[in-house]
Amino acid sequence: MDLSLCMIVKNEETFLSQVLESVKPVVDEMVILDTGSSDRTIDIAQEYGARVYHFQWCNDFSAARNHALQYVQGKWVLVLDGDEVLTPEIVPEIQQAIKNDRYLVINLIRKEVGAAQSPYSLVSRLFRHHPDVHFCRPYHAIVDDSVTQLLQREPDWQVVSLSTVGILHYGYQPGAIAALDKYTKAKNAMEGFLVDHPNDAYLCNKLGSLYVQIGQVEEGITLLKRGLTDPHVDAALLFELHYHLGNAYTKQNHLQLAAQQYQGAIEQPILPQLKLAAYNNLGNLLFSVGDFTTAKRAYQATVKIDPSFAVGYNHLGMTLKALGQWEAAITSYQKAIQLNPEYADAYQNLGVVLLKQGRVPESLSALTLAIALHQATNPNEAQRLRQQLQGMGL
């Protein structure tokens, strides 16, 4: 048996069938560890032929994941959560990669669907079923620590990364976060771990970035800076530490410090997709201070890295408009709308440029769509835009 899916779940009936459907073409078995579901999660898993086991939840993700590993029979382990799916494009690459006798871990790119920041991350979710590879940390459970220790003893093993997006993650959408109260769970678990591991760079990054996200910016900066003092931090973690410090300084309006941190993130030798958010945030910062030419280059980098990045095209359009390149701006806004037909800001920006060009019917069409889309998600902006048009007699 080559590859086993290994999951821990609780009340995942809404999305579980999509997860399991996505892995059917590549896994030889499905191992599901349930931690107390009260919905149809277990039934759905069994309908897909999964072997279901049970575990008493103890507020420790690593304990649960390691318990699940004992039931795995395959040579390789693929770990997914209940809000993730495997992309079809990655299946043949996985099938080829796991044939390599020297690979120990195959990192996969995960796309954070609906995330306000960092649309891509690199995750160690595909690894050889080796007795010395196991999960550590009660939250953000990863195998990386055990892998590092194993590589020190057996340096011939290799850790590689696939450049195709392998996992789509839906857990950072606002509704999902609210439903699962992820922030509170993460904060409590990581603060407890920090007491005994105050200088752990990985933890400093994860908890520091969470502090920044929930408004405890000074605490976040302290931890992120502490993480940077670790001389053994690898490039991927260095990127995240610099990136999150950039976000923290931006919140404090220390824009020069923020720009330096984003640049430090971009300079790390990691996969281009992982740099997308740093380029985008740097562009936003430069745009805010009126450096439109350099902002334009940052936004151009985002859409070169990911031609499907609608936000990048919208931001690029704003920069082109500010530079007086109206036709190019229109093209960029239209590309953003093509990629995301419900992109209210792009319709609004398009309508403004069209109006400046005197193309009133086209402008009104775009602005009407913007109002309708804003009404569902941002009614105050919809009302403001409606009143603005009325004030102009349109």
CSV table of C-alpha atoms in Angstrom, one decimal:
chain,number,residue,atom,x,y,z
A,1,MET,CA,0.0,0.0,0.0
A,2,ASP,CA,1.6,3.3,-1.1
A,3,LEU,CA,-0.5,6.3,0.2
A,4,SER,CA,-2.8,6.7,3.2
A,5,LEU,CA,-5.1,9.7,3.9
A,6,CYS,CA,-5.0,10.5,7.6
A,7,MET,CA,-7.5,12.9,9.1
A,8,ILE,CA,-8.8,14.0,12.5
A,9,VAL,CA,-12.4,15.2,12.4
A,10,LYS,CA,-15.3,16.5,14.4
A,11,ASN,CA,-18.7,17.5,13.0
A,12,GLU,CA,-17.4,17.9,9.4
A,13,GLU,CA,-20.5,16.7,7.6
A,14,THR,CA,-20.8,20.0,5.5
A,15,PHE,CA,-17.6,19.5,3.6
A,16,LEU,CA,-16.2,16.0,4.3
A,17,SER,CA,-17.6,14.4,1.2
A,18,GLN,CA,-15.7,17.0,-1.0
A,19,VAL,CA,-12.5,16.3,0.9
A,20,LEU,CA,-12.8,12.5,0.4
A,21,GLU,CA,-13.9,12.8,-3.2
A,22,SER,CA,-10.8,14.9,-3.9
A,23,VAL,CA,-8.4,12.2,-2.6
A,24,LYS,CA,-10.1,9.2,-4.2
A,25,PRO,CA,-7.8,9.2,-7.3
A,26,VAL,CA,-4.6,9.0,-5.3
A,27,VAL,CA,-4.9,7.3,-1.9
A,28,ASP,CA,-5.0,3.6,-1.2
A,29,GLU,CA,-6.8,3.9,2.2
A,30,MET,CA,-8.6,6.5,4.3
A,31,VAL,CA,-8.0,6.7,8.0
A,32,ILE,CA,-10.4,8.9,9.9
A,33,LEU,CA,-10.0,9.7,13.7
A,34,ASP,CA,-13.2,11.1,15.1
A,35,THR,CA,-13.0,13.3,18.2
A,36,GLY,CA,-16.6,13.4,19.1
A,37,SER,CA,-18.9,14.1,16.1
A,38,SER,CA,-22.6,14.5,16.7
A,39,ASP,CA,-23.6,14.9,13.0
A,40,ARG,CA,-23.2,12.6,10.0
A,41,THR,CA,-19.4,12.8,9.8
A,42,ILE,CA,-18.9,9.2,10.6
A,43,ASP,CA,-21.6,8.0,8.2
A,44,ILE,CA,-20.1,10.0,5.4
A,45,ALA,CA,-16.6,8.7,6.1
A,46,GLN,CA,-17.8,5.1,6.1
A,47,GLU,CA,-19.7,5.7,2.8
A,48,TYR,CA,-16.4,6.5,1.2
A,49,GLY,CA,-14.8,3.3,2.6
A,50,ALA,CA,-12.8,5.0,5.3
A,51,ARG,CA,-11.7,3.2,8.5
A,52,VAL,CA,-13.1,5.3,11.4
A,53,TYR,CA,-11.5,5.3,14.8
A,54,HIS,CA,-12.4,7.3,18.0
A,55,PHE,CA,-10.4,9.5,20.3
A,56,GLN,CA,-11.2,11.4,23.4
A,57,TRP,CA,-10.3,15.1,22.7
A,58,CYS,CA,-7.6,16.5,25.0
A,59,ASN,CA,-7.0,20.0,23.6
A,60,ASP,CA,-3.8,18.7,21.9
A,61,PHE,CA,-3.8,18.4,18.1
A,62,SER,CA,-0.5,16.6,18.0
A,63,ALA,CA,-1.7,13.9,20.4
A,64,ALA,CA,-4.7,13.3,18.2
A,65,ARG,CA,-2.7,13.2,15.0
A,66,ASN,CA,-0.1,10.9,16.4
A,67,HIS,CA,-2.9,8.6,17.6
A,68,ALA,CA,-4.3,8.5,14.1
A,69,LEU,CA,-0.9,7.7,12.6
A,70,GLN,CA,-0.8,4.3,14.5
A,71,TYR,CA,-3.7,3.1,12.2
A,72,VAL,CA,-2.0,4.0,8.9
A,73,GLN,CA,-0.8,1.1,6.8
A,74,GLY,CA,0.6,3.0,3.8
A,75,LYS,CA,4.2,3.8,3.0
A,76,TRP,CA,3.3,7.5,2.8
A,77,VAL,CA,0.9,9.7,4.7
A,78,LEU,CA,-1.3,12.5,3.4
A,79,VAL,CA,-2.8,14.7,6.1
A,80,LEU,CA,-5.8,16.9,5.3
A,81,ASP,CA,-8.3,18.8,7.5
A,82,GLY,CA,-12.0,18.8,7.2
A,83,ASP,CA,-11.9,22.2,5.4
A,84,GLU,CA,-9.3,21.3,2.7
A,85,VAL,CA,-9.4,19.5,-0.6
A,86,LEU,CA,-6.7,18.1,-2.8
A,87,THR,CA,-6.4,19.7,-6.3
A,88,PRO,CA,-6.7,17.4,-9.3
A,89,GLU,CA,-3.5,19.0,-10.8
A,90,ILE,CA,-1.3,17.7,-7.9
A,91,VAL,CA,-2.4,14.1,-8.1
A,92,PRO,CA,0.0,12.9,-10.9
A,93,GLU,CA,2.9,14.9,-9.3
A,94,ILE,CA,2.2,13.2,-5.9
A,95,GLN,CA,2.1,9.8,-7.6
A,96,GLN,CA,5.5,10.4,-9.2
A,97,ALA,CA,7.1,12.0,-6.2
A,98,ILE,CA,6.3,9.2,-3.7
A,99,LYS,CA,8.2,6.8,-5.9
A,100,ASN,CA,11.5,8.4,-4.9
A,101,ASP,CA,13.3,6.3,-2.3
A,102,ARG,CA,15.2,9.3,-0.7
A,103,TYR,CA,12.2,11.7,-0.2
A,104,LEU,CA,11.2,12.0,3.5
A,105,VAL,CA,8.8,14.9,3.2
A,106,ILE,CA,7.1,16.4,0.2
A,107,ASN,CA,5.8,19.9,1.0
A,108,LEU,CA,2.6,21.1,-0.7
A,109,ILE,CA,1.5,24.6,-1.6
A,110,ARG,CA,-1.8,25.4,0.1
A,111,LYS,CA,-4.1,28.2,-1.2
A,112,GLU,CA,-6.0,30.0,1.5
A,113,VAL,CA,-9.4,30.6,-0.1
A,114,GLY,CA,-10.9,33.8,1.2
A,115,ALA,CA,-7.9,34.8,3.3
A,116,ALA,CA,-7.4,38.5,3.7
A,117,GLN,CA,-3.6,37.9,3.9
A,118,SER,CA,-1.1,35.3,2.6
A,119,PRO,CA,-3.1,33.5,-0.1
A,120,TYR,CA,-0.4,30.8,-0.3
A,121,SER,CA,1.4,28.8,2.3
A,122,LEU,CA,3.7,25.8,2.3
A,123,VAL,CA,2.7,22.8,4.4
A,124,SER,CA,4.4,19.6,5.3
A,125,ARG,CA,1.3,17.4,4.9
A,126,LEU,CA,2.8,14.6,2.7
A,127,PHE,CA,5.5,12.5,4.4
A,128,ARG,CA,6.9,9.0,4.6
A,129,HIS,CA,5.4,6.8,7.2
A,130,HIS,CA,8.6,6.6,9.2
A,131,PRO,CA,8.6,5.6,12.9
A,132,ASP,CA,10.5,8.7,13.9
A,133,VAL,CA,8.3,11.1,12.0
A,134,HIS,CA,5.5,12.4,14.3
A,135,PHE,CA,3.6,15.5,15.2
A,136,CYS,CA,4.6,18.1,17.8
A,137,ARG,CA,2.9,21.1,19.3
A,138,PRO,CA,-0.6,21.2,20.7
A,139,TYR,CA,-1.8,23.8,18.1
A,140,HIS,CA,-0.4,24.2,14.5
A,141,ALA,CA,0.7,20.6,14.9
A,142,ILE,CA,3.5,19.8,12.5
A,143,VAL,CA,6.0,17.0,11.8
A,144,ASP,CA,8.8,19.5,11.0
A,145,ASP,CA,10.5,19.2,14.5
A,146,SER,CA,10.7,15.5,14.3
A,147,VAL,CA,11.9,15.6,10.7
A,148,THR,CA,14.7,18.0,11.7
A,149,GLN,CA,15.9,15.6,14.4
A,150,LEU,CA,15.8,12.7,12.0
A,151,LEU,CA,17.8,14.5,9.4
A,152,GLN,CA,20.5,15.2,11.9
A,153,ARG,CA,20.8,11.5,12.5
A,154,GLU,CA,20.2,10.4,8.9
A,155,PRO,CA,21.2,13.2,6.6
A,156,ASP,CA,20.7,11.3,3.3
A,157,TRP,CA,16.9,11.9,3.5
A,158,GLN,CA,15.5,14.7,1.4
A,159,VAL,CA,12.8,17.3,2.0
A,160,VAL,CA,11.3,18.7,-1.3
A,161,SER,CA,8.5,21.0,-2.4
A,162,LEU,CA,6.1,20.7,-5.3
A,163,SER,CA,5.4,24.0,-7.1
A,164,THR,CA,1.8,23.3,-8.2
A,165,VAL,CA,-0.9,24.3,-5.8
A,166,GLY,CA,-1.8,21.1,-4.0
A,167,ILE,CA,-4.4,22.0,-1.3
A,168,LEU,CA,-7.3,24.4,-1.2
A,169,HIS,CA,-8.0,25.5,2.3
A,170,TYR,CA,-11.4,27.1,3.1
A,171,GLY,CA,-11.0,27.5,6.8
A,172,TYR,CA,-10.0,31.2,6.7
A,173,GLN,CA,-13.3,32.4,5.3
A,174,PRO,CA,-14.9,34.8,7.8
A,175,GLY,CA,-17.9,32.5,8.3
A,176,ALA,CA,-15.8,29.5,9.0
A,177,ILE,CA,-13.6,31.4,11.5
A,178,ALA,CA,-16.6,32.7,13.4
A,179,ALA,CA,-18.2,29.3,13.5
A,180,LEU,CA,-15.2,27.5,14.8
A,181,ASP,CA,-13.9,30.3,17.0
A,182,LYS,CA,-10.4,29.6,15.6
A,183,TYR,CA,-8.7,32.7,17.0
A,184,THR,CA,-9.6,32.0,20.6
A,185,LYS,CA,-8.6,28.3,20.4
A,186,ALA,CA,-5.3,29.1,18.7
A,187,LYS,CA,-4.4,31.9,21.2
A,188,ASN,CA,-5.1,29.8,24.3
A,189,ALA,CA,-3.2,26.8,23.0
A,190,MET,CA,-0.2,28.7,21.8
A,191,GLU,CA,0.1,30.9,24.9
A,192,GLY,CA,0.2,27.7,27.1
A,193,PHE,CA,3.0,26.3,24.9
A,194,LEU,CA,4.9,29.5,25.0
A,195,VAL,CA,5.4,29.3,28.8
A,196,ASP,CA,7.8,26.4,28.4
A,197,HIS,CA,9.1,27.4,24.9
A,198,PRO,CA,9.6,31.1,25.0
A,199,ASN,CA,12.3,31.3,22.3
A,200,ASP,CA,10.7,28.9,19.8
A,201,ALA,CA,10.9,30.8,16.5
A,202,TYR,CA,8.0,28.9,14.9
A,203,LEU,CA,5.7,29.6,17.9
A,204,CYS,CA,6.9,33.3,18.0
A,205,ASN,CA,5.8,33.6,14.4
A,206,LYS,CA,2.4,31.9,14.7
A,207,LEU,CA,1.4,33.6,18.0
A,208,GLY,CA,3.0,36.9,17.1
A,209,SER,CA,1.1,37.1,13.8
A,210,LEU,CA,-2.1,36.1,15.6
A,211,TYR,CA,-1.5,38.9,18.1
A,212,VAL,CA,-1.1,41.4,15.2
A,213,GLN,CA,-4.3,40.1,13.6
A,214,ILE,CA,-6.4,40.6,16.8
A,215,GLY,CA,-5.0,44.0,17.6
A,216,GLN,CA,-2.3,43.2,20.2
A,217,VAL,CA,0.3,44.7,17.9
A,218,GLU,CA,3.0,45.5,20.4
A,219,GLU,CA,2.9,42.0,21.9
A,220,GLY,CA,3.0,40.6,18.3
A,221,ILE,CA,6.1,42.7,17.4
A,222,THR,CA,7.9,41.5,20.5
A,223,LEU,CA,7.4,37.9,19.6
A,224,LEU,CA,8.2,38.3,15.9
A,225,LYS,CA,11.4,40.1,16.7
A,226,ARG,CA,12.3,37.3,19.1
A,227,GLY,CA,11.8,34.8,16.4
A,228,LEU,CA,14.2,36.6,14.1
A,229,THR,CA,17.0,36.2,16.7
A,230,ASP,CA,17.1,32.4,16.3
A,231,PRO,CA,20.2,31.7,14.1
A,232,HIS,CA,18.7,28.4,12.8
A,233,VAL,CA,15.5,29.8,11.3
A,234,ASP,CA,15.1,28.6,7.7
A,235,ALA,CA,14.1,30.8,4.7
A,236,ALA,CA,10.4,29.9,4.8
A,237,LEU,CA,10.1,30.9,8.5
A,238,LEU,CA,12.2,34.0,8.0
A,239,PHE,CA,9.8,35.1,5.2
A,240,GLU,CA,6.8,34.8,7.5
A,241,LEU,CA,8.5,36.6,10.4
A,242,HIS,CA,9.5,39.5,8.1
A,243,TYR,CA,6.1,39.5,6.5
A,244,HIS,CA,4.1,39.6,9.7
A,245,LEU,CA,6.4,42.3,11.1
A,246,GLY,CA,5.6,44.3,8.0
A,247,ASN,CA,1.9,43.9,8.7
A,248,ALA,CA,2.5,45.0,12.4
A,249,TYR,CA,4.4,48.1,11.4
A,250,THR,CA,1.8,49.0,8.8
A,251,LYS,CA,-0.9,48.9,11.5
A,252,GLN,CA,1.3,51.3,13.6
A,253,ASN,CA,1.8,53.5,10.5
A,254,HIS,CA,5.5,53.0,10.7
A,255,LEU,CA,5.6,52.7,6.9
A,256,GLN,CA,9.4,52.8,6.3
A,257,LEU,CA,9.9,50.0,8.8
A,258,ALA,CA,7.1,48.1,7.2
A,259,ALA,CA,8.6,48.5,3.7
A,260,GLN,CA,11.9,47.2,5.0
A,261,GLN,CA,10.3,44.1,6.4
A,262,TYR,CA,8.3,43.3,3.3
A,263,GLN,CA,11.5,43.7,1.3
A,264,GLY,CA,13.2,41.4,3.7
A,265,ALA,CA,10.5,38.8,3.1
A,266,ILE,CA,10.6,39.1,-0.7
A,267,GLU,CA,14.4,38.5,-0.6
A,268,GLN,CA,14.1,35.0,0.9
A,269,PRO,CA,14.9,32.1,-1.4
A,270,ILE,CA,11.4,30.5,-1.4
A,271,LEU,CA,8.8,29.6,-4.0
A,272,PRO,CA,7.4,32.7,-5.8
A,273,GLN,CA,3.8,31.9,-4.9
A,274,LEU,CA,4.6,32.3,-1.2
A,275,LYS,CA,5.9,35.9,-1.8
A,276,LEU,CA,2.6,37.1,-3.4
A,277,ALA,CA,1.1,38.6,-0.2
A,278,ALA,CA,4.4,40.5,0.6
A,279,TYR,CA,4.5,42.0,-2.9
A,280,ASN,CA,0.8,43.0,-2.6
A,281,ASN,CA,1.2,44.5,0.8
A,282,LEU,CA,4.3,46.4,-0.3
A,283,GLY,CA,2.4,47.7,-3.2
A,284,ASN,CA,-0.4,48.9,-1.0
A,285,LEU,CA,2.0,50.7,1.3
A,286,LEU,CA,3.8,52.4,-1.6
A,287,PHE,CA,0.5,53.4,-3.1
A,288,SER,CA,-0.6,55.0,0.2
A,289,VAL,CA,2.4,57.3,0.2
A,290,GLY,CA,2.1,58.2,-3.5
A,291,ASP,CA,5.0,56.2,-4.9
A,292,PHE,CA,2.8,54.9,-7.8
A,293,THR,CA,5.7,53.9,-10.1
A,294,THR,CA,7.2,51.5,-7.5
A,295,ALA,CA,3.8,50.3,-6.4
A,296,LYS,CA,3.0,49.5,-10.0
A,297,ARG,CA,6.1,47.2,-10.2
A,298,ALA,CA,5.0,45.4,-7.0
A,299,TYR,CA,1.5,44.8,-8.3
A,300,GLN,CA,2.9,43.6,-11.6
A,301,ALA,CA,4.9,41.1,-9.7
A,302,THR,CA,1.7,39.7,-8.0
A,303,VAL,CA,-0.1,39.0,-11.3
A,304,LYS,CA,3.1,37.6,-12.9
A,305,ILE,CA,3.4,35.2,-9.9
A,306,ASP,CA,-0.3,34.3,-10.0
A,307,PRO,CA,-2.3,35.3,-13.2
A,308,SER,CA,-5.5,34.4,-11.4
A,309,PHE,CA,-5.0,37.0,-8.6
A,310,ALA,CA,-7.9,39.3,-9.1
A,311,VAL,CA,-6.9,41.6,-6.3
A,312,GLY,CA,-3.6,42.2,-7.9
A,313,TYR,CA,-5.3,43.4,-11.2
A,314,ASN,CA,-7.6,45.7,-9.3
A,315,HIS,CA,-4.7,47.2,-7.4
A,316,LEU,CA,-2.7,47.5,-10.5
A,317,GLY,CA,-5.6,49.3,-12.2
A,318,MET,CA,-5.7,51.8,-9.3
A,319,THR,CA,-2.0,52.5,-9.8
A,320,LEU,CA,-2.3,52.9,-13.5
A,321,LYS,CA,-5.2,55.3,-13.0
A,322,ALA,CA,-3.1,57.4,-10.6
A,323,LEU,CA,-0.4,57.5,-13.2
A,324,GLY,CA,-2.9,58.7,-15.8
A,325,GLN,CA,-2.8,55.5,-17.8
A,326,TRP,CA,-6.5,55.2,-18.1
A,327,GLU,CA,-6.9,52.7,-20.9
A,328,ALA,CA,-4.4,50.4,-19.2
A,329,ALA,CA,-6.3,50.8,-15.9
A,330,ILE,CA,-9.6,49.9,-17.6
A,331,THR,CA,-8.0,46.7,-19.0
A,332,SER,CA,-6.7,45.8,-15.6
A,333,TYR,CA,-10.1,46.3,-13.9
A,334,GLN,CA,-11.8,44.3,-16.6
A,335,LYS,CA,-9.3,41.5,-16.0
A,336,ALA,CA,-10.1,41.6,-12.2
A,337,ILE,CA,-13.8,41.3,-13.0
A,338,GLN,CA,-13.2,38.5,-15.4
A,339,LEU,CA,-11.4,36.6,-12.7
A,340,ASN,CA,-14.0,37.5,-10.0
A,341,PRO,CA,-17.4,38.5,-11.4
A,342,GLU,CA,-18.6,39.5,-7.9
A,343,TYR,CA,-15.7,42.0,-7.3
A,344,ALA,CA,-17.5,45.1,-6.2
A,345,ASP,CA,-14.5,47.3,-5.8
A,346,ALA,CA,-13.3,46.5,-9.3
A,347,TYR,CA,-16.7,47.4,-10.8
A,348,GLN,CA,-16.6,50.6,-8.8
A,349,ASN,CA,-13.1,51.6,-9.9
A,350,LEU,CA,-13.9,50.7,-13.5
A,351,GLY,CA,-17.0,52.9,-13.4
A,352,VAL,CA,-15.1,55.9,-12.0
A,353,VAL,CA,-12.5,55.7,-14.8
A,354,LEU,CA,-15.2,55.3,-17.5
A,355,LEU,CA,-17.0,58.3,-16.1
A,356,LYS,CA,-13.8,60.4,-16.3
A,357,GLN,CA,-13.6,59.4,-19.9
A,358,GLY,CA,-17.1,60.6,-20.6
A,359,ARG,CA,-18.4,57.0,-21.2
A,360,VAL,CA,-21.5,57.6,-19.1
A,361,PRO,CA,-23.7,54.6,-20.1
A,362,GLU,CA,-20.8,52.1,-19.6
A,363,SER,CA,-19.9,53.9,-16.3
A,364,LEU,CA,-23.4,53.7,-15.0
A,365,SER,CA,-23.6,50.0,-15.8
A,366,ALA,CA,-20.4,49.3,-13.9
A,367,LEU,CA,-21.4,51.5,-10.9
A,368,THR,CA,-24.9,49.9,-10.7
A,369,LEU,CA,-23.3,46.5,-10.5
A,370,ALA,CA,-20.9,47.8,-7.8
A,371,ILE,CA,-23.8,49.1,-5.8
A,372,ALA,CA,-25.7,45.8,-6.0
A,373,LEU,CA,-22.7,43.8,-4.9
A,374,HIS,CA,-21.8,46.3,-2.1
A,375,GLN,CA,-25.4,46.1,-0.9
A,376,ALA,CA,-24.9,42.5,0.1
A,377,THR,CA,-21.5,42.9,1.9
A,378,ASN,CA,-21.0,46.6,2.6
A,379,PRO,CA,-24.4,48.4,2.6
A,380,ASN,CA,-22.8,51.6,3.9
A,381,GLU,CA,-20.6,51.9,0.8
A,382,ALA,CA,-23.5,51.0,-1.4
A,383,GLN,CA,-25.5,53.9,0.1
A,384,ARG,CA,-22.5,56.3,-0.2
A,385,LEU,CA,-22.0,55.4,-3.9
A,386,ARG,CA,-25.8,55.7,-4.6
A,387,GLN,CA,-25.9,59.2,-3.0
A,388,GLN,CA,-22.8,60.3,-4.9
A,389,LEU,CA,-24.4,59.4,-8.2
A,390,GLN,CA,-27.6,61.1,-7.2
A,391,GLY,CA,-25.6,64.2,-6.3
A,392,MET,CA,-24.2,64.2,-9.9
A,393,GLY,CA,-27.7,63.9,-11.4
A,394,LEU,CA,-27.0,60.3,-12.6
